[in-house]
Coordinates of C-alpha atoms in Angstrom, one line a residue:
X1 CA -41.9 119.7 0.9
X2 CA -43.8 116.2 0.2
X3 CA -45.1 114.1 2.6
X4 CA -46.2 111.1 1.5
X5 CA -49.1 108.8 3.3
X6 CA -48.5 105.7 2.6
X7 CA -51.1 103.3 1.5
X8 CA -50.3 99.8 2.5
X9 CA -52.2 96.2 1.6
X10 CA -50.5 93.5 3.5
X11 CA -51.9 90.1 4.7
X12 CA -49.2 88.0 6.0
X13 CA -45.6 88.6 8.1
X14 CA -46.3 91.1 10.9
X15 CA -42.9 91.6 11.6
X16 CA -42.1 92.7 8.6
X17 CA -45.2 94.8 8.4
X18 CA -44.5 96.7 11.8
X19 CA -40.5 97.0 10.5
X20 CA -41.5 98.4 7.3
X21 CA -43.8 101.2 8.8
X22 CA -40.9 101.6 11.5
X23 CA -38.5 102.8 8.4
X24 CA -40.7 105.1 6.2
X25 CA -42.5 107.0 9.5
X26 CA -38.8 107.3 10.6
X27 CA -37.8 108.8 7.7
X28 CA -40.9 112.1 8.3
X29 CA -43.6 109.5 6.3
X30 CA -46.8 108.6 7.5
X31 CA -48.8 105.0 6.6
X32 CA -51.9 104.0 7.0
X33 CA -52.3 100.1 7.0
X34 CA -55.0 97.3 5.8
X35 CA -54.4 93.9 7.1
X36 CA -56.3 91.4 4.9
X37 CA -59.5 90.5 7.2
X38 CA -58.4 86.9 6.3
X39 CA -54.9 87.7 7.8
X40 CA -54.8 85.8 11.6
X41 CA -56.2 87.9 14.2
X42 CA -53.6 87.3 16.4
X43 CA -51.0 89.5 13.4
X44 CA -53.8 92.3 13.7
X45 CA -52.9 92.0 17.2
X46 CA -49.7 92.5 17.5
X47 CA -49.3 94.8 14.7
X48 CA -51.5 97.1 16.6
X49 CA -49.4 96.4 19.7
X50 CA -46.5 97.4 18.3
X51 CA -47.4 100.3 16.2
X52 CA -49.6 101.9 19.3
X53 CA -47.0 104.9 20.2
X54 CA -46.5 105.9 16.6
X55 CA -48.4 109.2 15.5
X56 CA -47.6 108.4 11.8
X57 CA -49.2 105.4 11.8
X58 CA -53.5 104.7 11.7
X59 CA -55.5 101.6 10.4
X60 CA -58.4 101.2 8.0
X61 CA -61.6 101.6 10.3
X62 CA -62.8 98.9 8.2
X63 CA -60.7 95.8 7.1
X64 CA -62.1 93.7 4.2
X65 CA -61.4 90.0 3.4
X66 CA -59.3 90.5 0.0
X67 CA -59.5 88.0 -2.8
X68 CA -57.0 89.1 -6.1
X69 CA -59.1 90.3 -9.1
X70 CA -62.2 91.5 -6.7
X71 CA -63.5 94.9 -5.7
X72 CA -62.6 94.1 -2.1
X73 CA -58.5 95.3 -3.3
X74 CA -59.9 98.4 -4.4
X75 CA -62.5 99.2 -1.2
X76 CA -59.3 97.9 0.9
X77 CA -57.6 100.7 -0.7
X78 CA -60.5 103.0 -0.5
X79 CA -61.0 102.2 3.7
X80 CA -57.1 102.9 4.2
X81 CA -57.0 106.2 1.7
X82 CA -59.7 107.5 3.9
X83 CA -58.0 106.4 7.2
X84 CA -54.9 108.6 6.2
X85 CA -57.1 111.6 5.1
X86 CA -58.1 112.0 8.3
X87 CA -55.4 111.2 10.2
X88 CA -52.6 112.7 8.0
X89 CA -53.9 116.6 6.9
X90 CA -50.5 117.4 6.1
X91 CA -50.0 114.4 3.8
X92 CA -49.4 115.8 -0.1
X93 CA -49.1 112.2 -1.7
X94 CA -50.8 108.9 -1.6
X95 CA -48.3 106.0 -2.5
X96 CA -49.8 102.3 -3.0
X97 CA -47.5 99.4 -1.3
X98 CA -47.9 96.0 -0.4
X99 CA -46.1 93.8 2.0
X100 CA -43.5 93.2 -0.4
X101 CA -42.2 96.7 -1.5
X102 CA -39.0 98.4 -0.4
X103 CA -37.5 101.8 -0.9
X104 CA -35.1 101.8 -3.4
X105 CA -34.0 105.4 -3.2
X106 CA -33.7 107.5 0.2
X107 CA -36.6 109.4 2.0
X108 CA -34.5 112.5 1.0
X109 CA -34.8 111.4 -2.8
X110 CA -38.3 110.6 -3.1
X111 CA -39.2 114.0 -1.2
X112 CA -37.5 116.2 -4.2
X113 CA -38.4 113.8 -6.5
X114 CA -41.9 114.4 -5.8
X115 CA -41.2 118.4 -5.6
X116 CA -39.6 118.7 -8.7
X117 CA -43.6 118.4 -10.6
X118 CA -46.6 118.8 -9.5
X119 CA -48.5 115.4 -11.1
X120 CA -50.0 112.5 -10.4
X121 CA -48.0 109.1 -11.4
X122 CA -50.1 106.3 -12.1
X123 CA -49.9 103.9 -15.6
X124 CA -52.7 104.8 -17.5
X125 CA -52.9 103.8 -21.0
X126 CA -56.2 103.1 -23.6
X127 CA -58.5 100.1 -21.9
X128 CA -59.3 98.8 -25.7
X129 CA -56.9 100.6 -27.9
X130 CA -53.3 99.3 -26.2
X131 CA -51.8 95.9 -25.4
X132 CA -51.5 96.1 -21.4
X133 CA -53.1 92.8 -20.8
X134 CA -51.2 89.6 -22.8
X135 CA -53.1 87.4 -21.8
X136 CA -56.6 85.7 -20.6
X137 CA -60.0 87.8 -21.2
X138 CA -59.9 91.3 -22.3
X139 CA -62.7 93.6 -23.0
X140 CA -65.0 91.0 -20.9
X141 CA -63.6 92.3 -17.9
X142 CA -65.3 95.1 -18.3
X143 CA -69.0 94.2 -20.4
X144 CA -69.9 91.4 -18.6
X145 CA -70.8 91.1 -14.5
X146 CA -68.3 89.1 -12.7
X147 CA -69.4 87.6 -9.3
X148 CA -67.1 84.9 -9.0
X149 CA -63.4 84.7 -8.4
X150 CA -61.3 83.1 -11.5
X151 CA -58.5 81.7 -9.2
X152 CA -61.0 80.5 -6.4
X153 CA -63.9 79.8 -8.6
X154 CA -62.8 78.4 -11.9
X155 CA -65.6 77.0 -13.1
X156 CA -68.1 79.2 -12.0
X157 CA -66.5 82.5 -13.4
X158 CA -66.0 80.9 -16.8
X159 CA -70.0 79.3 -16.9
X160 CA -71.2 82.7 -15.7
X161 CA -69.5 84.4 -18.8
X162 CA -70.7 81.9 -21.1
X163 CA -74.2 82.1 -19.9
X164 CA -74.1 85.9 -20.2
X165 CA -72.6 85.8 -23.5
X166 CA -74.6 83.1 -25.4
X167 CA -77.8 85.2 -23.5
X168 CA -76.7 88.6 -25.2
X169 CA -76.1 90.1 -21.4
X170 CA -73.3 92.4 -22.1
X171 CA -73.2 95.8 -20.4
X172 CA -72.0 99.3 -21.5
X173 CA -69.5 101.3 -20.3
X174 CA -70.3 104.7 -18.6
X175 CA -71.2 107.1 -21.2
X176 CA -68.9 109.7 -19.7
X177 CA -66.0 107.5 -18.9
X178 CA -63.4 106.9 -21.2
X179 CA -61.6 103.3 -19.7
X180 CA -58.3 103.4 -19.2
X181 CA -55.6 100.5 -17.4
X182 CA -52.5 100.4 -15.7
X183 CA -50.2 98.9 -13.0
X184 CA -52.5 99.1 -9.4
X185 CA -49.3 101.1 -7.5
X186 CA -49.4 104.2 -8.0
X187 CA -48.5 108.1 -6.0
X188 CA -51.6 110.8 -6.2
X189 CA -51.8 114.0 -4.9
X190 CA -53.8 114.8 -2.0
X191 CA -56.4 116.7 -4.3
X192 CA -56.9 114.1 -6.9
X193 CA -57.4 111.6 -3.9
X194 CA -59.9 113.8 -2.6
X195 CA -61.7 114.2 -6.2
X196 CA -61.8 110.8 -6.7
X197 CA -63.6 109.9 -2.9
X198 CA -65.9 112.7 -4.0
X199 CA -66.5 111.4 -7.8
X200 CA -67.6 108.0 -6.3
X201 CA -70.0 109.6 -3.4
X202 CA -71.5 111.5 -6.0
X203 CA -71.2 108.8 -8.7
X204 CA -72.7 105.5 -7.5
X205 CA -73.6 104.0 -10.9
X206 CA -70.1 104.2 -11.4
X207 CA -69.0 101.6 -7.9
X208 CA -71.6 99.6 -9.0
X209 CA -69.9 99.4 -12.4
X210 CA -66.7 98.8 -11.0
X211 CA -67.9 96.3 -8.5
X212 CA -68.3 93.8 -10.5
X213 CA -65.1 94.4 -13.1
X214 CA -62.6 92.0 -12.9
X215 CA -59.4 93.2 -11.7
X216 CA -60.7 96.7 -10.5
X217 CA -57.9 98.1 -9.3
X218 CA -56.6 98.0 -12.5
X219 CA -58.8 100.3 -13.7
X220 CA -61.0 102.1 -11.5
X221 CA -58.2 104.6 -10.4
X222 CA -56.6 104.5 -13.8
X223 CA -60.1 105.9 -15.3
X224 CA -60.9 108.1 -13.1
X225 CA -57.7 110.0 -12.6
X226 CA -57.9 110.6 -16.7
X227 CA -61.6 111.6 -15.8
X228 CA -60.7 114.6 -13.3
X229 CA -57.2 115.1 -13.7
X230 CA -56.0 117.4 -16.5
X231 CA -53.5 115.4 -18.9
X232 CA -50.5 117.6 -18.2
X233 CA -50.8 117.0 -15.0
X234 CA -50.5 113.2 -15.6
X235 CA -46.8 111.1 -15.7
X236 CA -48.4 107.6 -16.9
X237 CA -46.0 105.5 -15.3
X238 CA -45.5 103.7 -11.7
X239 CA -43.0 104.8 -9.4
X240 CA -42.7 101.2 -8.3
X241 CA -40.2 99.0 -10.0
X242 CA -41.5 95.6 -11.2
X243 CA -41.3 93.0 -13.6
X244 CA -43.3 90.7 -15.2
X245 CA -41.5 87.7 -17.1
X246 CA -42.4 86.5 -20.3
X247 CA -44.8 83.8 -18.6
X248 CA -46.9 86.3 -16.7
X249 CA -45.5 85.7 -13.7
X250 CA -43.4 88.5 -11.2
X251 CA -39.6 88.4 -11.4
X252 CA -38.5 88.3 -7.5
X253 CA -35.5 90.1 -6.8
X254 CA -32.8 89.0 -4.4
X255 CA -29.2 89.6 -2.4
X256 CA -27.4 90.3 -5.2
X257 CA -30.1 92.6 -7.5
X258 CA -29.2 95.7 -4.7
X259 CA -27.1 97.2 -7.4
X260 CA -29.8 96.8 -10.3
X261 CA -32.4 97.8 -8.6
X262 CA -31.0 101.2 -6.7
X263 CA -30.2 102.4 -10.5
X264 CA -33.7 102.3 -11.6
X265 CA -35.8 105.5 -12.3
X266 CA -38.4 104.3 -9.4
X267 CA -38.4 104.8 -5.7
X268 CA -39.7 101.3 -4.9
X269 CA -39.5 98.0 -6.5
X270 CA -41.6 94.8 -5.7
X271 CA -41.2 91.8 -5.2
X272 CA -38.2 91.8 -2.7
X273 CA -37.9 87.8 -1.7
X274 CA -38.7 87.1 2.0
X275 CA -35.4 85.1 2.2
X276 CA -33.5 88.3 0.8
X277 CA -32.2 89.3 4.2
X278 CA -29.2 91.0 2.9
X279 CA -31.0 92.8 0.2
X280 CA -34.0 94.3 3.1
X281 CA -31.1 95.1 5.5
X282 CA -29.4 97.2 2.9
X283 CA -32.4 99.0 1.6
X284 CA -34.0 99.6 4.7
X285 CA -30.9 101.5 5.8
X286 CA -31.1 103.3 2.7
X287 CA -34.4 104.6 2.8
X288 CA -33.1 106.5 6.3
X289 CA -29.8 107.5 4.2
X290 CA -28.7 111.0 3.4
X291 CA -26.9 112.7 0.9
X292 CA -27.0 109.4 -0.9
X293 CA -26.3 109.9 -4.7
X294 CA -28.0 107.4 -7.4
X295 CA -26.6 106.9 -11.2
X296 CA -29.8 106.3 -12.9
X297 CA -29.1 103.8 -16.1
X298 CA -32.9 102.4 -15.8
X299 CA -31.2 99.2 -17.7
X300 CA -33.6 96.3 -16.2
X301 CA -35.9 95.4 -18.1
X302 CA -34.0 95.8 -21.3
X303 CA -31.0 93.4 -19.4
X304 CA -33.6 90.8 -18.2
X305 CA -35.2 90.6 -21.6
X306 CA -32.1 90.3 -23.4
X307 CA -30.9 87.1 -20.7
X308 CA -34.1 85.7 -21.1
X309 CA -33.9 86.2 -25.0
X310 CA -30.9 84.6 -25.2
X311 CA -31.3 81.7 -23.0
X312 CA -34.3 80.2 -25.4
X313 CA -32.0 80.5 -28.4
X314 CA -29.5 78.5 -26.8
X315 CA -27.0 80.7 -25.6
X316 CA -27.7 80.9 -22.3
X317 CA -25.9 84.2 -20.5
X318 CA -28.2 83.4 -17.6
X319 CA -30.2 80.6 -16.0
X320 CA -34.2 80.6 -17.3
X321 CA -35.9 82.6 -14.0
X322 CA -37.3 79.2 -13.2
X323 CA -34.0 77.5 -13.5
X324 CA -32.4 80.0 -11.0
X325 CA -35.8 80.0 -8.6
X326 CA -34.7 76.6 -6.6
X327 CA -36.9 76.6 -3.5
X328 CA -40.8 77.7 -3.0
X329 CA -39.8 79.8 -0.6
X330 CA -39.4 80.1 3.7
X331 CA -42.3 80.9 4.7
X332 CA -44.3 78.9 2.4
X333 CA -46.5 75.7 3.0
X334 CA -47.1 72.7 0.9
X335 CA -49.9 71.1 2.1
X336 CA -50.0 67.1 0.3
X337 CA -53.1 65.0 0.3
X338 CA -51.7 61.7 -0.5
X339 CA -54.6 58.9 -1.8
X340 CA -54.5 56.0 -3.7
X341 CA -57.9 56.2 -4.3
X342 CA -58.2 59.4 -6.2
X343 CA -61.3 60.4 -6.2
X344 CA -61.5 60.4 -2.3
X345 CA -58.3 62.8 -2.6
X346 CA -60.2 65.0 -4.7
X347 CA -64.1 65.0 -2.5
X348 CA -61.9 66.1 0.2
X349 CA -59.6 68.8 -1.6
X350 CA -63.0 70.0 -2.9
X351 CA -64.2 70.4 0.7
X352 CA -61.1 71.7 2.0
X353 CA -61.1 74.7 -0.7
X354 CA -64.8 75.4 -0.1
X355 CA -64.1 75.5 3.9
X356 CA -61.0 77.5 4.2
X357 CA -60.5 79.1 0.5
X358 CA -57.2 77.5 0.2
X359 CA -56.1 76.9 -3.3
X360 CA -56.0 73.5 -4.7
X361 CA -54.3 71.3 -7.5
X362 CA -55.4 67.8 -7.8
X363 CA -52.8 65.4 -9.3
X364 CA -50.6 67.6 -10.9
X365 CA -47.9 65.2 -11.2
X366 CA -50.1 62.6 -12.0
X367 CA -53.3 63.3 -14.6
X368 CA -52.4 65.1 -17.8
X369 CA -55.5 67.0 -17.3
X370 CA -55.3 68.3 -14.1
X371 CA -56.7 72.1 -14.0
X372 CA -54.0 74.5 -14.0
X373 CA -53.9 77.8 -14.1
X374 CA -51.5 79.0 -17.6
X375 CA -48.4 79.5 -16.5
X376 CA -46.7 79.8 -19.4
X377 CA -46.3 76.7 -21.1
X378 CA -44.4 74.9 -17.8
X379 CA -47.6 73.1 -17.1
X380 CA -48.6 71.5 -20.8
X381 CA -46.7 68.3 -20.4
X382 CA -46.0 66.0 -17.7
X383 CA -42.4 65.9 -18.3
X384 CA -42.0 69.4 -17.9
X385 CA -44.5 69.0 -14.9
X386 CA -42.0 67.0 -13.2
X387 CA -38.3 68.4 -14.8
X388 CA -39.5 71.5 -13.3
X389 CA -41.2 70.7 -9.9
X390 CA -40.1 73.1 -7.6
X391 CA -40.6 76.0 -10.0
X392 CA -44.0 74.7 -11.6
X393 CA -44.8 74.7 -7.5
X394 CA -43.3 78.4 -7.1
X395 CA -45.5 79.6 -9.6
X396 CA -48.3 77.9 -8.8
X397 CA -47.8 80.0 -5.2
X398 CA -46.9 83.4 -7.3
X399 CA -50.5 82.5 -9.1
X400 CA -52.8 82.3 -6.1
X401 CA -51.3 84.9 -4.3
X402 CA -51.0 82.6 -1.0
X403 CA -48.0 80.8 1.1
X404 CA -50.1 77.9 1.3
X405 CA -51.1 75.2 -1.6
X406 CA -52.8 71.6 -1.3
X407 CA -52.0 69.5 -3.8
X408 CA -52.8 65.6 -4.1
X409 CA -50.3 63.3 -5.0
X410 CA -50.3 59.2 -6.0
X411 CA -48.7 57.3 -2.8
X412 CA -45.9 56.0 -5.4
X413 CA -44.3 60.2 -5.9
X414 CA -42.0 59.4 -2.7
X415 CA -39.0 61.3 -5.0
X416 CA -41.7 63.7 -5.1
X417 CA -42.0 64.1 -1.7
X418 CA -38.7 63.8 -0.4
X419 CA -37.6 66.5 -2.4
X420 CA -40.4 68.8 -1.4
X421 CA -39.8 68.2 2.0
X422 CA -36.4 69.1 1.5
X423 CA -36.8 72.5 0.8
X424 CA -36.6 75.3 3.0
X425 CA -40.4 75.6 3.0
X426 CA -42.5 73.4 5.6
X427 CA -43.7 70.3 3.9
X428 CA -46.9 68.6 5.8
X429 CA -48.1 65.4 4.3
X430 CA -51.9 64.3 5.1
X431 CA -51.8 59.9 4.3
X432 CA -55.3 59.1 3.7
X433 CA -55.6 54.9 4.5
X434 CA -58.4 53.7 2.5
X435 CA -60.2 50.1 2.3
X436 CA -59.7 48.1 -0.7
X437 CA -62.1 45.9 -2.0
X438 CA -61.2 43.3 -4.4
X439 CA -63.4 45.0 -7.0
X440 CA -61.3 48.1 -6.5
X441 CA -58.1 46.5 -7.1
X442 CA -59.1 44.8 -10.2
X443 CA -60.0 48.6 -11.4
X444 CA -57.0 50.4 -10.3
X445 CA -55.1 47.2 -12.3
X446 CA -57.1 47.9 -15.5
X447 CA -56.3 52.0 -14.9
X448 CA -52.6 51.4 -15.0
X449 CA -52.6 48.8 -17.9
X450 CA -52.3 45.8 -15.5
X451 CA -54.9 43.6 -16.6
X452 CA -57.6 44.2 -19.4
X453 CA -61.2 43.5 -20.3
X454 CA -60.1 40.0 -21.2
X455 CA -57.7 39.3 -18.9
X456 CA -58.7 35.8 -17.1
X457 CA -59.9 35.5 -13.8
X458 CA -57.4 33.4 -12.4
X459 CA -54.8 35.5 -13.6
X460 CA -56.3 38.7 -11.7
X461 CA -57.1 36.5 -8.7
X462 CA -53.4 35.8 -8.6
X463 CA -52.2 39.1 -9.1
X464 CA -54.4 41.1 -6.4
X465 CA -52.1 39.9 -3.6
X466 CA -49.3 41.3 -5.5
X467 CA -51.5 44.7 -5.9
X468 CA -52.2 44.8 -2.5
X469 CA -48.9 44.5 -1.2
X470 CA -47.1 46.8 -3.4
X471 CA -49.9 49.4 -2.1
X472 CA -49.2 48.6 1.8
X473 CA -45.2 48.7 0.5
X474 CA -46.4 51.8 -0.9
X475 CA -47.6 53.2 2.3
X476 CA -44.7 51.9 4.4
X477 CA -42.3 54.1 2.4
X478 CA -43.7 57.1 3.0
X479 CA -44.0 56.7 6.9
X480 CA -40.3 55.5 6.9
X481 CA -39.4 58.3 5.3
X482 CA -39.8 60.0 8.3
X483 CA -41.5 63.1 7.2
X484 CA -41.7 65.9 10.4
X485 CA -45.8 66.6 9.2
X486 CA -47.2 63.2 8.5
X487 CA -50.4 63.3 9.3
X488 CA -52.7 60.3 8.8
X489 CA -57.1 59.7 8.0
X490 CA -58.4 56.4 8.3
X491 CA -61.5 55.3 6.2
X492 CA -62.3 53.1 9.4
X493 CA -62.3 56.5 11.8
X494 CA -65.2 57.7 13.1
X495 CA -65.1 61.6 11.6
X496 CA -64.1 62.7 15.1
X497 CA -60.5 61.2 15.1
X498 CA -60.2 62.1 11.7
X499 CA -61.1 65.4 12.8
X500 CA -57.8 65.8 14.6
X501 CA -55.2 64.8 11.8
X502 CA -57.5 67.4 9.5
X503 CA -57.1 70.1 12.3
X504 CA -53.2 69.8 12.7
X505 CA -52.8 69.2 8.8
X506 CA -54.5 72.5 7.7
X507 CA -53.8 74.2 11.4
X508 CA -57.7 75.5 11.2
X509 CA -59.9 75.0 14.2
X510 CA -61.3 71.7 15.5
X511 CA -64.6 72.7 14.6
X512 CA -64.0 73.3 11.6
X513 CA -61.9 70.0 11.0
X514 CA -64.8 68.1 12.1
X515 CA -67.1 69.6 9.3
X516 CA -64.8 68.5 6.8
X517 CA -64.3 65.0 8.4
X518 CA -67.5 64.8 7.9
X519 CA -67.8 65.4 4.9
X520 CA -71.1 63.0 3.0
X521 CA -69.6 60.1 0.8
X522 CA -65.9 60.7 1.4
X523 CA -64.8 57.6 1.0
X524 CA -67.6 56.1 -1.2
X525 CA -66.3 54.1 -4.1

């Protein structure tokens, strides 16, 4: 009979980690974890705790500090495969999870399932020939050296491809290697896990090929299980239920999806909500469940297509998905830098990113051309920017990867504000107090179509009062407002009490508060 070792990535929620590898070891499985080295030592900690008596359960030796799109996914994945190889020798599959996956079937299911053919399933379709990827580069993933991280690194991963492709740099492929892609969660068998640990000791032009792909692990395994694998032996699909809408982005399930998603030919799905608490109770029962029958229709993506479809001609059977996504999420963070003066907003958010590798959006709500990922069209124009706020937000999450997101915002988006903070994630606000000289003022009056290059002097000299006031008004709103996490940096602070503020704001370390306190030319105009 199967036995599958599970392969979990995970970097956040240890309880739900440590409950999730109660439920599939319970159920005869076995699971060998990699906590993001990122994650907070103190989850490592008590995942370990908790998980210590359980025989079915072992830990990558190594842990690696993940970054989406990068080879460190696929050596995460590598460490814990080799974890449960040696730990599990009566393990017959290899299943990919993350932190996000449930069982949508029972143990007693997936176990027959999995007998009824001997294969491997994993999506694996023509790298150049099919249309897998929609959207962004294409063949360049694979021709040109990528050393910096698109979501982290904007700028620098775009210049390096230009440089490489106005310089003629582009690599080949390996000769022998025919590239395929595919969905990253897939179920191997024991030997073709084995072939392909053995392929890449043997093979190490081909890591450092792969290395520097983008998106590796949507690739690497898809290649080289066509590359060793016979094709009979091959069901190119993913066991795991997931969708993707027609923005790119993952459709979240919830409460009321139970009955959708237990009739769909998978055994898991991702991504179950966090705040689905009826939906995880009922499938983590299930996965324990016998004799449990399932009617297979396999009806959702054809259903979510079709209510999507009809919604954008008008006839709208159901809610667009960022219509019916109302809140960012529980365990979420929103992290606001508030500034009148922009550009200090924006030297600081530039530190921040570089210090803790948070992601950033500067002015969203504010400057047409703030950088933004594509999301779909939600993010071209400012009234759709702000019509769709929460979900604009939601995405923006979904994009990164991360439950935590600094933005900068204009001291007059109070509405803004207020309605953030009254969502169910936490809200914290960072005020940044700045000194404003008279030339300033005149500047910010020109910006916002105040004054002009001829306005007269005694008319501006009569209206910086009224500028200065409406900013201190400004200001007096928003601590009134009485926001739990208002947090507040003074340009008149010495960088060590602005050092605390930093350190409660971003809940990093004083140390490394202070650094970015002290930041050169913060406040310089």
């Amino acid at each position: 009979m199967a036995r599958i070792a599970f392969i979990l990535l995970c970097h956040k929620d240890p309880d739900a980690i440590v409950k999730q590898a109660q439920r599939l070891t319970a159920a005869g499985d076995c699971i060998a974890i990699h906590l993001d080295a990122r994650a907070d030592p103190g989850h490592f900690a008590r995942i370990r705790a908790a998980l210590r008596d359980n025989p079915a359960v072992t830990f990558a030796k190594r842990r690696v500090r993940c970054g989406w799109g990068e080879w460190s996914l696929v050596q995460a994945t590598l460490n814990a495969v080799e974890a449960a190889l040696g730990a599990f020798p009566e393990a017959t599959h290899f299943y990919m999870l993350s932190g996000d996956c449930m069982a949508i079937k029972s143990a007693e299911y997936a176990h027959a399932f999995l007998d009824a053919r001997d294969a491997d399933y994993i999506e694996s379709v023509d790298f150049f020939a099919s249309d897998w990827i929609r959207t962004g580069i294409r063949e360049e993933r694979l021709i040109y050296r990528h050393w910096f991280n698109e979501r982290r690194q904007k700028r620098l991963f775009y210049a390096s491809l230009d440089i490489q492709r106005r310089l003629g740099l582009a690599r080949r492929v390996p000769a022998d290697l025919e590239m395929m892609i595919g969905s990253q969660w897939w179920c191997l068998r024991r030997r073709t896990v084995e072939a392909i640990l053995g392929f890449l000791a043997r093979r190490p032009d081909v890591v450092r090929f792969f290395r520097t792909t983008w998106i590796p692990d949507e690739t690497m395994f898809q290649t080289l299980v066509r590359h060793l694998v016979p094709e009979t032996e091959i069901e190119s699909r993913t066991l795991t239920f997931l969708m993707f809408s027609d923005y790119g982005v993952p459709v979240t399930f919830y409460n009321d999806h139970y009955d959708l998603l237990l009739s769909q030919d998978a055994l898991f799905a991702r991504k179950i909500s966090p705040e689905a608490r009826d939906l995880k109770r009922r499938l983590g029962h299930l996965y324990a469940s016998e004799g449990t029958e399932f009617q297979i229709s396999d009806e959702g993506r054809s259903l979510y297509r079709f209510l999507t479809g009809r919604g954008r001609i008008g006839r709208r059977f159901a809610p667009r998905f960022w219509e019916a996504e109302g809140t960012l999420g529980h365990e979420r963070e929103l992290l606001i830098v508030v500034c009148k003066k922009w550009h200090v907003a924006k030297r600081l958010v530039g530190r921040i990113r570089q210090m803790t590798n948070l992601p950033c959006a500067e002015y969203l709500f504010n400057e047409e051309t703030a950088e933004l990922p594509d999301l779909g069209g939600i993010q071209k124009s400012m009234e759709k920017r702000h019509r769709h706020r929460r979900a604009l937000m939601r995405m923006l999450f979904d994009y990164h990867g991360a439950d935590r997101l600094v933005v900068c915002m204009d001291p007059a988006d109070l509405d803004l504000m207020l309605d953030f903070g009254r969502d169910r994630s936490v809200t914290r606000i960072l005020e940044i107090e700045c000194a404003f000289t008279d030339a300033y003022l005149v500047g910010h009056a020109m910006r916002v179509g105040l004054a002009g290059p001829r306005t007269p002097r005694e008319t501006l000299e009569r209206l910086l009062p009224t500028i200065r006031n409406e900013i201190a008004f400004e200001s007096d709103r928003i601590r009134e407002a009485g926001f739990a996490h208002h947090y507040r940096l003074r340009e008149n602070d010495p960088p060590e009490a602005n050092a605390r503020p930093l350190a409660e704001f971003l809940a990093i370390g004083d140390a490394q508060a202070l650094e970015i306190a002290r930041t050169q030319h913060l406040f310089a105009d």
